[in-house]
Short mmCIF file of C-alpha atoms in Angstrom, two decimals:
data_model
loop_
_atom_site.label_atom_id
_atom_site.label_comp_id
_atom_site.label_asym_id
_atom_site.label_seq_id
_atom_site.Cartn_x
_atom_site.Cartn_y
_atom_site.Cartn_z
CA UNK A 143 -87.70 -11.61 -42.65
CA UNK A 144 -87.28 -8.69 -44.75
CA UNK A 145 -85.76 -6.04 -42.13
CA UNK A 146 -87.20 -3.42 -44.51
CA UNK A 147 -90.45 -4.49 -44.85
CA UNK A 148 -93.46 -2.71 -43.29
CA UNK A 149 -95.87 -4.55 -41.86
CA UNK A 150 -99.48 -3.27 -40.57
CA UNK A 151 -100.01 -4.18 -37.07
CA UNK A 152 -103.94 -4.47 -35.62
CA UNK A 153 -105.20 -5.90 -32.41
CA UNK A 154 -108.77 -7.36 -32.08
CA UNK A 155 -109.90 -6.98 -28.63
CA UNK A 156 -113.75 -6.68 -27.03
CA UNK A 157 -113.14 -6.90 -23.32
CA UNK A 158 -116.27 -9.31 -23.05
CA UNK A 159 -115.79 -13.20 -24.34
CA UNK A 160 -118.99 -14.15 -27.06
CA UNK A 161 -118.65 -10.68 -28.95
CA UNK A 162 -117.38 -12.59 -32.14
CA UNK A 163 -114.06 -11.43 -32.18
CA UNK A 164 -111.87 -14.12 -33.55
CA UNK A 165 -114.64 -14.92 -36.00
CA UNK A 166 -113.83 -10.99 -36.96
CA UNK A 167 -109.74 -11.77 -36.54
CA UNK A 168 -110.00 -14.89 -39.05
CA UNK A 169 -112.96 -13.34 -41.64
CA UNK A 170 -110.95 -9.83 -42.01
CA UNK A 171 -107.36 -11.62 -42.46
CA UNK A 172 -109.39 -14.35 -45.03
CA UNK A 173 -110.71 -11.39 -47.05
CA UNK A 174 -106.93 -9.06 -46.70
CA UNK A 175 -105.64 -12.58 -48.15
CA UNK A 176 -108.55 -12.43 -51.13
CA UNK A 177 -107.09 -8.97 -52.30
CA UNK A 178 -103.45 -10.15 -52.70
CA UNK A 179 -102.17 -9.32 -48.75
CA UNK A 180 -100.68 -11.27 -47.06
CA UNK A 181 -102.07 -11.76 -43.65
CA UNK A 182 -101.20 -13.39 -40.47
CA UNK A 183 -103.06 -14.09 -37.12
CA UNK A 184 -101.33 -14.60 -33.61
CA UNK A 185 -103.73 -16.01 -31.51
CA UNK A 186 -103.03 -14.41 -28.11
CA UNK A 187 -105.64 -15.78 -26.56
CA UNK A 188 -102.60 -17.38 -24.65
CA UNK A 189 -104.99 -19.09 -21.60
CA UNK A 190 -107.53 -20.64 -24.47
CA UNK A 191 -105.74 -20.48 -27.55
CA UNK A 192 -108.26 -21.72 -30.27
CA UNK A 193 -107.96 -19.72 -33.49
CA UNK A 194 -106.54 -23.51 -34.87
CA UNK A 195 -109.32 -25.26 -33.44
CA UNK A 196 -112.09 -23.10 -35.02
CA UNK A 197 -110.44 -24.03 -38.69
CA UNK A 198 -109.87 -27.63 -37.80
CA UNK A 199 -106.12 -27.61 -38.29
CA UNK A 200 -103.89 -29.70 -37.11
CA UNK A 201 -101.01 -28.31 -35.07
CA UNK A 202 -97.55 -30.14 -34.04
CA UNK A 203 -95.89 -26.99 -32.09
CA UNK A 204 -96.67 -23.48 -30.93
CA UNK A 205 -95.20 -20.25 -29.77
CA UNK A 206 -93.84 -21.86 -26.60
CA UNK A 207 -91.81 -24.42 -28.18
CA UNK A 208 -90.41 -21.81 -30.13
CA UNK A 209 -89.68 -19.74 -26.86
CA UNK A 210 -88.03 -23.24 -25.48
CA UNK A 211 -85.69 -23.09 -28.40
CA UNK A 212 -87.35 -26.24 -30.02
CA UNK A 213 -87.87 -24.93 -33.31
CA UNK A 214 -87.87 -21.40 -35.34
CA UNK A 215 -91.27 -19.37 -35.50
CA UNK A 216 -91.34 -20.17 -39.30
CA UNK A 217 -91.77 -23.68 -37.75
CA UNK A 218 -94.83 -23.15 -36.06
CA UNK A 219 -97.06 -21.02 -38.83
CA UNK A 220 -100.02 -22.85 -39.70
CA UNK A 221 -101.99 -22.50 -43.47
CA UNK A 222 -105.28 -22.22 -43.02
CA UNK A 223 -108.25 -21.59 -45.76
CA UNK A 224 -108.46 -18.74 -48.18
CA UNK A 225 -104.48 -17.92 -47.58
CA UNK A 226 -104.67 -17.35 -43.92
CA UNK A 227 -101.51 -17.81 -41.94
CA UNK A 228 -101.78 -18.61 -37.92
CA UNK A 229 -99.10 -18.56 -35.51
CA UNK A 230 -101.10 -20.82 -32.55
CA UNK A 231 -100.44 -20.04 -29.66
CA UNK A 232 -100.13 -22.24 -26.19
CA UNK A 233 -103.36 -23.41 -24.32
CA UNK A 234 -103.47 -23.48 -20.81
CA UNK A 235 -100.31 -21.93 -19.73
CA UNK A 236 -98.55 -19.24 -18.22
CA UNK A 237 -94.97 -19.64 -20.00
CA UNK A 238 -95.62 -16.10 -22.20
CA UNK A 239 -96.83 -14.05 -19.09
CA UNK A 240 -93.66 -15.33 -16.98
CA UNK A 241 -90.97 -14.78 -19.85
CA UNK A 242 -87.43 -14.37 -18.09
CA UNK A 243 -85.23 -11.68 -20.07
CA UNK A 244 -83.71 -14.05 -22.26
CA UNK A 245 -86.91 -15.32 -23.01
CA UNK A 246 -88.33 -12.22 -24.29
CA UNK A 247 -84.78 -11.67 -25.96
CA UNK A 248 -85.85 -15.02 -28.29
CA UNK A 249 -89.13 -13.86 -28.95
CA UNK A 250 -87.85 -10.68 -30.48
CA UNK A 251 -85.20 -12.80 -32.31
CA UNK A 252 -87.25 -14.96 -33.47
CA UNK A 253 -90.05 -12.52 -35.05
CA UNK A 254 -86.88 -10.38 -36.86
CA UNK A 255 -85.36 -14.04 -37.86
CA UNK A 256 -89.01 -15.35 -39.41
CA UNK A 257 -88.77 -15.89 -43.38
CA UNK A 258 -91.79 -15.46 -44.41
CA UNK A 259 -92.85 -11.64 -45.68
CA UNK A 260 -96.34 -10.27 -44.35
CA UNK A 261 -98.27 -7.41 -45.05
CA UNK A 262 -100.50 -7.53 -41.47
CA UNK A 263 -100.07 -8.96 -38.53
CA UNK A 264 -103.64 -9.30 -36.72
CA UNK A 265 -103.32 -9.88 -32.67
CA UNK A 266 -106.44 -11.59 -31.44
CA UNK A 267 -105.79 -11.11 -27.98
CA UNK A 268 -107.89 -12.88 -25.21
CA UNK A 269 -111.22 -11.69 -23.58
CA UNK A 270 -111.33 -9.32 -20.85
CA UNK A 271 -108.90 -6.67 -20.15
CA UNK A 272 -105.50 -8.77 -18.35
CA UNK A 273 -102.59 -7.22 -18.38
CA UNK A 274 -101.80 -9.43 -21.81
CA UNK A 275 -104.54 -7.76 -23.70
CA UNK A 276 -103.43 -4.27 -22.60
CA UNK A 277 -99.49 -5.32 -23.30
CA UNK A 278 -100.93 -5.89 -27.37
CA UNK A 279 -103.22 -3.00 -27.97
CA UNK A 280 -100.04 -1.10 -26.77
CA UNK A 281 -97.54 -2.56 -28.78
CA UNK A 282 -100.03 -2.76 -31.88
CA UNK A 283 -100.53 0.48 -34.32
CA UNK A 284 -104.63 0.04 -34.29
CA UNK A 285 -106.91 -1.47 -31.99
CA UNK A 286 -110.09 -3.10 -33.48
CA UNK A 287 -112.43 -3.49 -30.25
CA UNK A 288 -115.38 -5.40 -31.30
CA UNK A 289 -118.92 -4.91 -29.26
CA UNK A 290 -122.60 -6.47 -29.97
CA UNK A 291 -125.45 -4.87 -28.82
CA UNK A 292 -125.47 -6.29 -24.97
CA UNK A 293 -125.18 -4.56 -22.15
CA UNK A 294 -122.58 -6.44 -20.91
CA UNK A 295 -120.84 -5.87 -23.84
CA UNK A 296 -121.23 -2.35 -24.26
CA UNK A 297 -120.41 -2.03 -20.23
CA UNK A 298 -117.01 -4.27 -20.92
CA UNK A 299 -115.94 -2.27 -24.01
CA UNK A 300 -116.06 0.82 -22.32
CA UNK A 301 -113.63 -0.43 -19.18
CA UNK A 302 -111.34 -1.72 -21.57
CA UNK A 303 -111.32 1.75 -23.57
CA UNK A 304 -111.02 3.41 -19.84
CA UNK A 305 -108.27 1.34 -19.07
CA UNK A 306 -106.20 1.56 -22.83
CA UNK A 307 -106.72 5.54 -22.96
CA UNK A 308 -106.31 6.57 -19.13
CA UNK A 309 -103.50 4.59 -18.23
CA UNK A 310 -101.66 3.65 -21.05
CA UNK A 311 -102.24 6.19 -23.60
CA UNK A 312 -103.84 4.76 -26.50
CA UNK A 313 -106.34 7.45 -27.56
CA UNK A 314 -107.53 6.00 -30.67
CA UNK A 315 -109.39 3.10 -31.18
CA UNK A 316 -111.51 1.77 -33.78
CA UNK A 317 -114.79 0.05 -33.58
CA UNK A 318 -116.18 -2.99 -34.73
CA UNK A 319 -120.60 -3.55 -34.63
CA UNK A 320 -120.91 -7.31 -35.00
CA UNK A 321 -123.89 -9.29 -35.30
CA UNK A 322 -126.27 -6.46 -36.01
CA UNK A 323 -129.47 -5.89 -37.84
CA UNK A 324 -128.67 -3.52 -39.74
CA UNK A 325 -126.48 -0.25 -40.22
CA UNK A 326 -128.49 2.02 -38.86
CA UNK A 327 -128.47 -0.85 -35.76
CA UNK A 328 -124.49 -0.51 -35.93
CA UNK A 329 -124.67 3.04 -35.80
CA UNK A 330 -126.95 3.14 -32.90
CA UNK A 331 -124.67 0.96 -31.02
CA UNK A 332 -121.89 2.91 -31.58
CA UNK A 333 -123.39 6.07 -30.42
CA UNK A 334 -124.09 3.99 -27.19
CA UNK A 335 -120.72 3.71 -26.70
CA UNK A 336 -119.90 7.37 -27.65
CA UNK A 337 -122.15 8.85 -25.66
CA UNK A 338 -120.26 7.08 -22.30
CA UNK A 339 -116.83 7.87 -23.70
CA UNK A 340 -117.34 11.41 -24.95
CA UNK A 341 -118.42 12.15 -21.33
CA UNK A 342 -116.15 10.56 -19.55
CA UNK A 343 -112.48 9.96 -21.43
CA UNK A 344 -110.62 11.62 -23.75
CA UNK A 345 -110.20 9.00 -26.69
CA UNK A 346 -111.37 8.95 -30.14
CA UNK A 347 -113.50 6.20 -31.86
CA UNK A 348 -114.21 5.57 -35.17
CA UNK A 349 -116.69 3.13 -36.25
CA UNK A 350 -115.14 1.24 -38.99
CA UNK A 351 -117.29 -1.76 -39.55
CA UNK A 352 -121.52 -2.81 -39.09
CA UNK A 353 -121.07 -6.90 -39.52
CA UNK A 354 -124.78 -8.10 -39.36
CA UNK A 355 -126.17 -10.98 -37.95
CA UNK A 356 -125.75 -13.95 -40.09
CA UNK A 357 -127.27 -17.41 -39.34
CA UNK A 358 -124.37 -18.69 -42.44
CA UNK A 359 -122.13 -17.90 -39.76
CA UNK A 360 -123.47 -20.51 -37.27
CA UNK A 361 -122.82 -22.74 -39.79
CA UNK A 362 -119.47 -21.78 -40.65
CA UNK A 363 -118.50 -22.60 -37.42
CA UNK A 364 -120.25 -25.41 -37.20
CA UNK A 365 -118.24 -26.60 -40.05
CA UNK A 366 -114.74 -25.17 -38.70
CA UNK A 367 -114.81 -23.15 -41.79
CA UNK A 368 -114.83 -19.56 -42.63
CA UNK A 369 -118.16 -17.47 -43.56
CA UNK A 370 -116.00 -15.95 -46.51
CA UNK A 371 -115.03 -19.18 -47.93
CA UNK A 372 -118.41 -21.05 -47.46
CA UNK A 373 -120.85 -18.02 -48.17
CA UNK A 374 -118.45 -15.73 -49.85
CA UNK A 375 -121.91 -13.05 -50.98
CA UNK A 376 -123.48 -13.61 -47.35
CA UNK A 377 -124.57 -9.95 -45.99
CA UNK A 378 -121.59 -11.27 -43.35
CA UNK A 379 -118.83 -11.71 -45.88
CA UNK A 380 -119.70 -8.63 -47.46
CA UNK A 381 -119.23 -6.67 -44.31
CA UNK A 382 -115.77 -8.40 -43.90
CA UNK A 383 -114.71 -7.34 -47.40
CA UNK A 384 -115.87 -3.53 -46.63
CA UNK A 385 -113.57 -3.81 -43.37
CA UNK A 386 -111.13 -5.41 -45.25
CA UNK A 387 -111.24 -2.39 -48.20
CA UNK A 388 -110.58 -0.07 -44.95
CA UNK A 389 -108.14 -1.38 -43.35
CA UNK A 390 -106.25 -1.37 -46.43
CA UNK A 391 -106.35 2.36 -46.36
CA UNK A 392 -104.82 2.85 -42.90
CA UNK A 393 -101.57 4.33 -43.03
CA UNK A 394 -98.43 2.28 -41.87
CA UNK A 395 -96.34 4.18 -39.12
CA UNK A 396 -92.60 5.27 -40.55
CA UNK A 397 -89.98 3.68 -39.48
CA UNK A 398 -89.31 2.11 -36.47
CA UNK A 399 -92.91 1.66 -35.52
CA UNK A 400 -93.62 -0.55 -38.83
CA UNK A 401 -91.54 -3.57 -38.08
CA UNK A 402 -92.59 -5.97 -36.59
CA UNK A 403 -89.79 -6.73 -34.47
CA UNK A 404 -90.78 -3.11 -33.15
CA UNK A 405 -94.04 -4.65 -32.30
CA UNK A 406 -92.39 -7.14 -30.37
CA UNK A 407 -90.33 -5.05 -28.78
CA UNK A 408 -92.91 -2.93 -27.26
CA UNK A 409 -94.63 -5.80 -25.91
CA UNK A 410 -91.71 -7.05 -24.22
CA UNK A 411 -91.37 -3.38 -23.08
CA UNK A 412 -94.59 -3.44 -21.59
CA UNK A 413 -94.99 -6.65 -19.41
CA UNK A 414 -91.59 -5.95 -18.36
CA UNK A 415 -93.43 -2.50 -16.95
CA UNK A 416 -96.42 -4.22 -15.86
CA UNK A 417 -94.29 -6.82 -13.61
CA UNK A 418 -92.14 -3.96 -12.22
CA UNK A 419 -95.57 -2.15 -11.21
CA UNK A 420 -97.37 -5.04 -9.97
CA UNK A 421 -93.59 -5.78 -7.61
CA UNK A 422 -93.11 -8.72 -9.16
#
């Protein structure tokens, strides 16, 4: 990889499962792809890895046989529609949680050894707030946390913003309204959520997105395809593109934090922490 290249790093998070968030992940990096960027999805959904199965690709290898020495990462990178790259991840295991030091050694090598050039790197971490999820809104340079108008989902959002900002300082975090009515919906679900965290935390949101309800996207995923390749003008794929336009505008840290072997690096920095605080 280009060791001077800058690379935008986001993770997609929503603390509850069914909030649409890897539907958000894949639809954001699909329309960053459609205006010349080129984008690439970890799944880090590392228990239930299925970014791959949602597009119906086919996939010989994943991260762990990378981290087993089996192959390099460029090995592993899936193309999926609309010039999405994936990096799947492994299903059902526990081999990136339990990484031994020369394990995480290889995963930085083998991010700072990858060929191919990208312009973002989008993290769609897990449900929930594990220590996993917290390890890649740290490491990342935005957090996307994605909320629908539930209680349970407003209730989850705000623990996982509790847990990001008090104890491991990320006091920023942008927000995602998916499957809305409307804006003015969005907007109201937002101040929801601001109205808990203004009282209670000291973190900033921003509400960067109002992704309405769409029965197209149903059938998207029905189809393992993606709303912005089936029903590119869908009031859906239009919200992706305006996220898409913003994103774009977010500035990318100076040097070291835009590398994405920095990236990397702070992750393995912080499960290392996490396993020296939980005794492990």
């Amino acid at each position: 990889m280009n060791q001077n290249r800058m690379i935008k790093v986001i993770a997609v998070t929503g603390g509850k499962g069914g909030v649409g968030k890897t539907n958000v992940s894949l639809n954001l990096a699909a329309s960053l792809a459609q205006q010349g960027k080129k984008a690439l999805i970890l799944d880090a959904d590392l228990g239930l890895a299925n970014v791959d199965v949602m597009l119906g690709l086919r996939v010989q290898k994943n991260l762990s046989h990378v981290l087993s020495g089996e192959c390099e990462l460029d090995d592993v990178i899936v193309h999926g529609p609309q010039g999405v790259s994936i990096i799947p991840a492994t299903s059902g295991s526990q081999s990136m949680v339990e990484l031994d030091p020369a394990q995480h050694a290889g995963l930085i090598r083998a991010f700072s050894e990858m060929r191919h050039d990208f312009d973002v790197l989008i993290v769609d971490t897990a449900a929930g707030i594990s220590d996993m999820v917290v390890s890649f809104a740290r490491a990342a340079q935005d957090v996307i946390a994605v909320v629908c108008d539930e209680p349970a989902s407003i209730t989850d959002a705000y623990a996982l913003i509790k847990l990001l900002s008090r104890e491991h300082g990320v006091f920023r975090i942008k927000v995602v309204a998916n499957m809305v009515r409307n804006m003015r919906e969005g907007q109201e679900l937002f101040a929801k959520l601001t109205r808990v965290t203004d009282r209670f935390l000291d973190v900033a949101l921003e509400l960067v997105a109002t992704i309405p309800f769409d029965e197209n996207v149903r059938r998207s995923v029905r189809k393992q395809k993606l709303i912005t390749e089936l029903f590119p003008q869908s009031p859906a794929s239009l919200g992706y593109k305006a996220l898409a336009n913003k994103v774009m505008t977010w500035p990318i840290p100076n040097q070291p934090g835009g590398h994405l072997e920095f990236f990397i690096e702070q992750l393995v920095d912080n499960r290392f922490q996490q396993r020296e605080n939980s005794g492990e």
